[in-house]
Short mmCIF file of C-alpha atoms in Angstrom, two decimals:
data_model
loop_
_atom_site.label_atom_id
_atom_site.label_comp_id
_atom_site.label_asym_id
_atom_site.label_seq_id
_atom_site.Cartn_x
_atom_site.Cartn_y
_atom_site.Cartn_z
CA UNK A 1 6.04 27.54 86.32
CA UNK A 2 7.74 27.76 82.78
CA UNK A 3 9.56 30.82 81.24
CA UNK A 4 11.47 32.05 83.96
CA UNK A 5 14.54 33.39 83.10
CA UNK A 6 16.30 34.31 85.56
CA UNK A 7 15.99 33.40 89.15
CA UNK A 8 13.27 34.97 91.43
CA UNK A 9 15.52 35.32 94.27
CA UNK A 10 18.60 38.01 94.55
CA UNK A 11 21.21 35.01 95.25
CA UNK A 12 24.06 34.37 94.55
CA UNK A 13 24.72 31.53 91.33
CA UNK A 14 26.02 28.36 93.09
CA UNK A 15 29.17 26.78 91.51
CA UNK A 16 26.93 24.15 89.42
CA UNK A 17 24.84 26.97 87.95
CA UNK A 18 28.24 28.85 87.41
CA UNK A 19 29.10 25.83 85.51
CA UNK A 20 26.43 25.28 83.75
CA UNK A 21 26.44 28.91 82.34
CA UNK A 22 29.96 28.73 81.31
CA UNK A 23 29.10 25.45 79.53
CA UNK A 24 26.00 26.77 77.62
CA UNK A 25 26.59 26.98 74.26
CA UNK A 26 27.38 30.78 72.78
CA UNK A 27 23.80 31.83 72.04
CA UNK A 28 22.08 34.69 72.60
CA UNK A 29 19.07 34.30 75.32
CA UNK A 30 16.65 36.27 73.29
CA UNK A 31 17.73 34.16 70.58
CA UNK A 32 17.48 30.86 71.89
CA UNK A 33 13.77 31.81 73.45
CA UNK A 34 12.69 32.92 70.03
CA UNK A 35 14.26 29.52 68.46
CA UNK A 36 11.77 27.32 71.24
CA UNK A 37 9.15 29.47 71.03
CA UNK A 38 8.86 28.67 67.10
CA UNK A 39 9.40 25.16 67.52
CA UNK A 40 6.39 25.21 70.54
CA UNK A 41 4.44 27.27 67.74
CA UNK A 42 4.70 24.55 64.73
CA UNK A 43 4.00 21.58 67.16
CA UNK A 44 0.68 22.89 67.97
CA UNK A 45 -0.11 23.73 64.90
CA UNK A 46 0.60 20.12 63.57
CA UNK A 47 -1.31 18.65 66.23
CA UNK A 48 -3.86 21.24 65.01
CA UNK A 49 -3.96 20.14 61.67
CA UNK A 50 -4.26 17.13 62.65
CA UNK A 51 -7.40 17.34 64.92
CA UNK A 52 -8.69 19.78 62.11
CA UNK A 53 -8.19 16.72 59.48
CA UNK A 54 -9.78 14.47 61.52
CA UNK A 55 -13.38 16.48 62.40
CA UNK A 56 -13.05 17.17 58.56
CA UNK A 57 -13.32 13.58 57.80
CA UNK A 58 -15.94 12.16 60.53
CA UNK A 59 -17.76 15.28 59.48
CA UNK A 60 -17.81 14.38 55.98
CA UNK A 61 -18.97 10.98 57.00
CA UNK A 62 -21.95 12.66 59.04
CA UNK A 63 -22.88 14.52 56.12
CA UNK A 64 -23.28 11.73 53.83
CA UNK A 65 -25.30 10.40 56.00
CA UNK A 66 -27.35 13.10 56.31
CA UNK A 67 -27.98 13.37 52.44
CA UNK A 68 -28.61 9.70 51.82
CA UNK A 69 -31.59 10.15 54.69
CA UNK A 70 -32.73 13.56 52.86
CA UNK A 71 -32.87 12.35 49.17
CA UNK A 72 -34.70 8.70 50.30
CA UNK A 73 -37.14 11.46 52.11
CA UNK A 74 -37.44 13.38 49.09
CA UNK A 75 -38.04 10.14 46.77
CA UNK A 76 -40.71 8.78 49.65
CA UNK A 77 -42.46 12.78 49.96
CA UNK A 78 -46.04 10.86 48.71
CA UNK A 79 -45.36 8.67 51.69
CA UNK A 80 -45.43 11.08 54.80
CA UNK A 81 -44.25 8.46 57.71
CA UNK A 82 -41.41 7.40 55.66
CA UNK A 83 -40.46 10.98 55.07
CA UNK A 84 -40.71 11.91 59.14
CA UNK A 85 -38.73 8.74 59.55
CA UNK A 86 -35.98 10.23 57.61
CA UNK A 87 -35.87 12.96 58.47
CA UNK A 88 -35.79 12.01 62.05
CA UNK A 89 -32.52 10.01 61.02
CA UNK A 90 -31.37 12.87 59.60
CA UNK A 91 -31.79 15.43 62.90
CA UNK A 92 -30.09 12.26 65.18
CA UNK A 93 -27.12 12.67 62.39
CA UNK A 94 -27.14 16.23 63.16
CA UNK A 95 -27.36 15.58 67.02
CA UNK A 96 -24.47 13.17 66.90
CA UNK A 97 -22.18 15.67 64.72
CA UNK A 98 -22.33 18.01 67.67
CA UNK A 99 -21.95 15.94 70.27
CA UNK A 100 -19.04 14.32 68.38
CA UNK A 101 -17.56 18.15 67.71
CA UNK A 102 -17.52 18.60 71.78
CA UNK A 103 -16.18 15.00 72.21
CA UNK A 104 -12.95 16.02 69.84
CA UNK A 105 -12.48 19.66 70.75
CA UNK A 106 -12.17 18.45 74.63
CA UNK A 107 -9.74 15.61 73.65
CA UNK A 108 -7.70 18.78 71.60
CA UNK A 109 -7.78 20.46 74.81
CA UNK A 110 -6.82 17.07 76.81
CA UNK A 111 -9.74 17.10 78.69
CA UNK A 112 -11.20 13.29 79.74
CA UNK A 113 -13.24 11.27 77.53
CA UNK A 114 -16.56 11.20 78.08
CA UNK A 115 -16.70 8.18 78.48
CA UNK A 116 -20.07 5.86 80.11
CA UNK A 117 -20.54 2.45 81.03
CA UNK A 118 -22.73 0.89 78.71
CA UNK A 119 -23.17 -2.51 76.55
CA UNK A 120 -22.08 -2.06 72.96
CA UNK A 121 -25.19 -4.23 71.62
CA UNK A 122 -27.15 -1.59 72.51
CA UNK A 123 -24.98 1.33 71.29
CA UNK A 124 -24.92 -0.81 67.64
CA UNK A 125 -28.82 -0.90 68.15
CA UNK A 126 -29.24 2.22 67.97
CA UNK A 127 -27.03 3.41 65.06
CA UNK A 128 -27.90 0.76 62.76
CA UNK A 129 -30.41 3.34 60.89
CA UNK A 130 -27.94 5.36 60.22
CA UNK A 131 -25.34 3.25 59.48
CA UNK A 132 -27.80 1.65 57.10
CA UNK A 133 -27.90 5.12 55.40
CA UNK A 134 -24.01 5.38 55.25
CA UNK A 135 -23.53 2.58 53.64
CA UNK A 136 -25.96 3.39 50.57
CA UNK A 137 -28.69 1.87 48.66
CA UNK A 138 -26.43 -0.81 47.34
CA UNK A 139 -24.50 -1.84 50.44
CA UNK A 140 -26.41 -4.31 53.15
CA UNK A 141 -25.42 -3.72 57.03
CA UNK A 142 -26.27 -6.91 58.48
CA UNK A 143 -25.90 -7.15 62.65
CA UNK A 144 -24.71 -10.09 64.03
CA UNK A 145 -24.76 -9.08 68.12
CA UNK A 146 -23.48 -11.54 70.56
CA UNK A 147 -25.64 -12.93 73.17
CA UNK A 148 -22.90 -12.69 76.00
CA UNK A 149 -21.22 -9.81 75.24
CA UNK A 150 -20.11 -7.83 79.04
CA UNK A 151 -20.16 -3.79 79.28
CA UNK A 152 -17.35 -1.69 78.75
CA UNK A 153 -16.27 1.79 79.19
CA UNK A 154 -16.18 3.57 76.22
CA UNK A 155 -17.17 7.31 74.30
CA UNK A 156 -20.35 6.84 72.37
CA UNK A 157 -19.52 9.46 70.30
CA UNK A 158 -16.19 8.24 69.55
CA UNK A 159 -17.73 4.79 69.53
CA UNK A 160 -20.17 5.83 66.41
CA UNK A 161 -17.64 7.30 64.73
CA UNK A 162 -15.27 4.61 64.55
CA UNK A 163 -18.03 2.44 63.56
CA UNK A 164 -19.31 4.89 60.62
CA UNK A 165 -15.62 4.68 59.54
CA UNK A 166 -15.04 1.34 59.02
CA UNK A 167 -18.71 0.64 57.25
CA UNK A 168 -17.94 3.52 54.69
CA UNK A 169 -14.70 1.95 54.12
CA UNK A 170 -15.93 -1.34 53.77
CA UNK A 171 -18.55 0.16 51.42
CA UNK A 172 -16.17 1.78 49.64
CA UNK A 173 -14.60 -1.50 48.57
CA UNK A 174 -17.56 -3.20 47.40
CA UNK A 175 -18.74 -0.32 44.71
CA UNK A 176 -20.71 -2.93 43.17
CA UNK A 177 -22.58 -3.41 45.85
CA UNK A 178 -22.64 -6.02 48.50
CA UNK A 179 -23.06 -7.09 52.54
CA UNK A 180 -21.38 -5.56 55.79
CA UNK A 181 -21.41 -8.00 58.55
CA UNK A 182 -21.27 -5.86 61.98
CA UNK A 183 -20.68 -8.58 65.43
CA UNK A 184 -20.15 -8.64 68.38
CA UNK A 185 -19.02 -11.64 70.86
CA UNK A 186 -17.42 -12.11 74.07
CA UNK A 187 -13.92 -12.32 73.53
CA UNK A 188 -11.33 -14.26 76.84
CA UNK A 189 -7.30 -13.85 76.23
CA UNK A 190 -5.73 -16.53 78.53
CA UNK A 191 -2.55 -16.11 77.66
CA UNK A 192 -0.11 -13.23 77.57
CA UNK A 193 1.05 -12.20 74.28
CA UNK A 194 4.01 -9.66 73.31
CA UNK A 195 1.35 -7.44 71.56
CA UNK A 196 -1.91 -5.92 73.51
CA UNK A 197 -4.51 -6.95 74.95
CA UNK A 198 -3.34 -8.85 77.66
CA UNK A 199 -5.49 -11.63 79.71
CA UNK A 200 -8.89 -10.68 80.13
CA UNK A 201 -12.43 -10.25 79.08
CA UNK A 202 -13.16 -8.55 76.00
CA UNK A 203 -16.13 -7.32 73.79
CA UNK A 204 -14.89 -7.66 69.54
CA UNK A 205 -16.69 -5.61 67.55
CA UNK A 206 -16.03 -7.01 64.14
CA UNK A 207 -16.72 -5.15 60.99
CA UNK A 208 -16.22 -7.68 57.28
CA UNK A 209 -16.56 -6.66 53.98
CA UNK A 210 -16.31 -9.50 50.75
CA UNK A 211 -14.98 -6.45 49.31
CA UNK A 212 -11.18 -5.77 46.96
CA UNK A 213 -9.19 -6.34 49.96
CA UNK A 214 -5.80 -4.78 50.35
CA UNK A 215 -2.24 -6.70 49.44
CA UNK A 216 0.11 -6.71 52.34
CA UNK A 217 2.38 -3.56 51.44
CA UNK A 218 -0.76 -1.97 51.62
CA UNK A 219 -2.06 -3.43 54.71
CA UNK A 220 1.20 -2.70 56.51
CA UNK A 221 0.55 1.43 56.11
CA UNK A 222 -3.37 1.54 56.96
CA UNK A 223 -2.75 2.94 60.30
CA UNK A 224 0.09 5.23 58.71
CA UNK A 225 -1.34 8.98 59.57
CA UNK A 226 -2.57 10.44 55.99
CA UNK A 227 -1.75 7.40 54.30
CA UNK A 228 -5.11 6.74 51.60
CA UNK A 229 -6.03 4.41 48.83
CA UNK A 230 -8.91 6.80 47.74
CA UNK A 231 -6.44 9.64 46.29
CA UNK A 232 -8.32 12.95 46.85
CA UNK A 233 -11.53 11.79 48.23
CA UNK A 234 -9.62 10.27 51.30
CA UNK A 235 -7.59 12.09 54.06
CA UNK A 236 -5.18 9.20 55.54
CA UNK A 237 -7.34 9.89 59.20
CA UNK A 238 -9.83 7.25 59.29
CA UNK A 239 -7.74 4.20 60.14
CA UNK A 240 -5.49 5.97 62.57
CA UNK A 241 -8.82 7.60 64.37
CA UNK A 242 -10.24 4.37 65.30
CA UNK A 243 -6.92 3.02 66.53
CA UNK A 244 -6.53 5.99 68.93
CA UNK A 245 -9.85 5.45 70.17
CA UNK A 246 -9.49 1.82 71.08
CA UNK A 247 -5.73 2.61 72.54
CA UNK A 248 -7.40 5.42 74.31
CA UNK A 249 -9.70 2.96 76.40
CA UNK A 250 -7.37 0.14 77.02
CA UNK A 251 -8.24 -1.82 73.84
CA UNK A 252 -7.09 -3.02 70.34
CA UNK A 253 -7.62 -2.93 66.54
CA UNK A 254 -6.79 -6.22 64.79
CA UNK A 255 -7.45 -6.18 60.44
CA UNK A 256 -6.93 -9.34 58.03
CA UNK A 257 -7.30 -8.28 54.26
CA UNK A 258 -6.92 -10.26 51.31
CA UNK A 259 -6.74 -9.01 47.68
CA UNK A 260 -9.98 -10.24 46.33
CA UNK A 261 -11.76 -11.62 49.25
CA UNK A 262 -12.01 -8.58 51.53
CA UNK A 263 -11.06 -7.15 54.79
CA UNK A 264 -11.93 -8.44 58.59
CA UNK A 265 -11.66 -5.61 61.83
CA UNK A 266 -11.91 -5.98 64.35
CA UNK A 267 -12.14 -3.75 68.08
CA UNK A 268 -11.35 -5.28 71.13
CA UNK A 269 -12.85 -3.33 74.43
CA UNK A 270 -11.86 -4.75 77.83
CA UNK A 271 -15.19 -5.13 79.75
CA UNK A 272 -15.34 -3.74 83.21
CA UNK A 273 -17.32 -6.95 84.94
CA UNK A 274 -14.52 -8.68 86.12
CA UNK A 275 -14.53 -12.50 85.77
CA UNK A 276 -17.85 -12.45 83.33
#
């Protein structure tokens, strides 16, 4: 139990608590309680502001995604199964921003992940509509999915996310237009490096853009909390989102950029088959 003042028993003060009292420093105990109480008070709200800045920006994702499947639905209304189509995209965009909404809110109140065995092929599968819609009628998404690739434990929600964030990024460097490569392959580390992972089996989901690329004083502060290229329209929360997510279930983020050749990540997730 915190915030107990003074002892619950009527004994008397042994000679190291005696000491200790006489060596505390000359502050009033109403004052001092006040003074931690504040300091309590502005470390959950940063951590607050933080979460808040970081449903702000996978929402604004979301939504984006949402309108790009509404306006193709409103430029296809003479062709009624295109229209259902997208607006069935749409509703799953909806779905997911939900589910994503209780994924985040139970991680603010360190609750578990939710997180499921699964194979990430299959998660990709699935969300390549709608990451085809993120990216915009001038960006390609082209999936490259290993063949060999074990499961892994891992958030769907979370999963999505991290994977919405990295296309938009990577579209967001090619404004001209251009090709997203998405992959997966089965990834063995043999050796033991100083950096994670260690030995083992992996899955690398790898996202590539032929976009600007950063230069390395740039790369060095991607994962930098609130650190953006992209001035107002970016909140600093992407990058360090998707690094938390692939710390949070034993894995790693790994990104190569080059100024005018464009930027390789990649997502390592330990699979749970041992020996695969």
């Amino acid at each position: 139990m915190t915030g107990c003042v003074f002892p619950c028993e009527t004994q008397p003060p042994s000679q190291a608590e005696c000491d200790a009292h006489s060596a505390a420093p000359d502050t009033p105990l109403d004052v001092r309680a006040a003074a931690e109480q504040r300091e309590r008070a502005t470390l959950r709200l940063a951590a607050l502001g933080e979460m808040t800045g970081g449903i702000a920006h996978d929402f604004r994702n979301l939504l984006a995604v949402i309108e790009s499947g509404l306006g193709l639905a409103a430029r296809r209304a003479e062709a009624p199964e295109s229209v259902r189509a997208y607006i069935a995209a749409a509703r799953e965009g909806i779905d997911r921003g939900i589910e994503l909404t209780s994924q985040l809110l139970a991680f603010a109140k360190h609750q578990d992940l939710d997180t499921h065995a699964g194979n990430l092929n299959e998660f990709l599968r699935s969300f390549e509509p709608f990451l085809k819609y993120g990216a915009g009628p001038d960006v390609r998404i082209k999936l490259e999915l290993g063949s060999d690739v074990p499961d892994c434990l891992i958030d769907p929600a979370l999963f999505d996310s991290a994977v919405l964030n990295l296309v938009m990024n990577a579209r967001d460097a090619m404004p001209n237009g251009g090709e997203i490569h998405v992959t997966t392959e089965r990834f063995v580390q043999t050796t033991a490096t100083p950096d994670p992972p260690g030995p083992g089996i992996y899955v690398c989901v790898r996202v590539k853009d032929h976009g600007c690329g950063m230069p390395p004083e740039i790369l060095r502060k991607v994962f930098d909390p609130f650190f953006t290229t992209k001035g107002e329209k970016g909140t600093g929360i992407g990058m360090s989102q998707v690094q938390a997510l692939a710390l949070m279930v034993g894995g790693k983020i790994r990104i190569t950029s080059e100024r005018g050749l464009g930027t390789t990540v990649d997502l390592l997730f330990p699979s749970i088959q041992a020996g695969t």
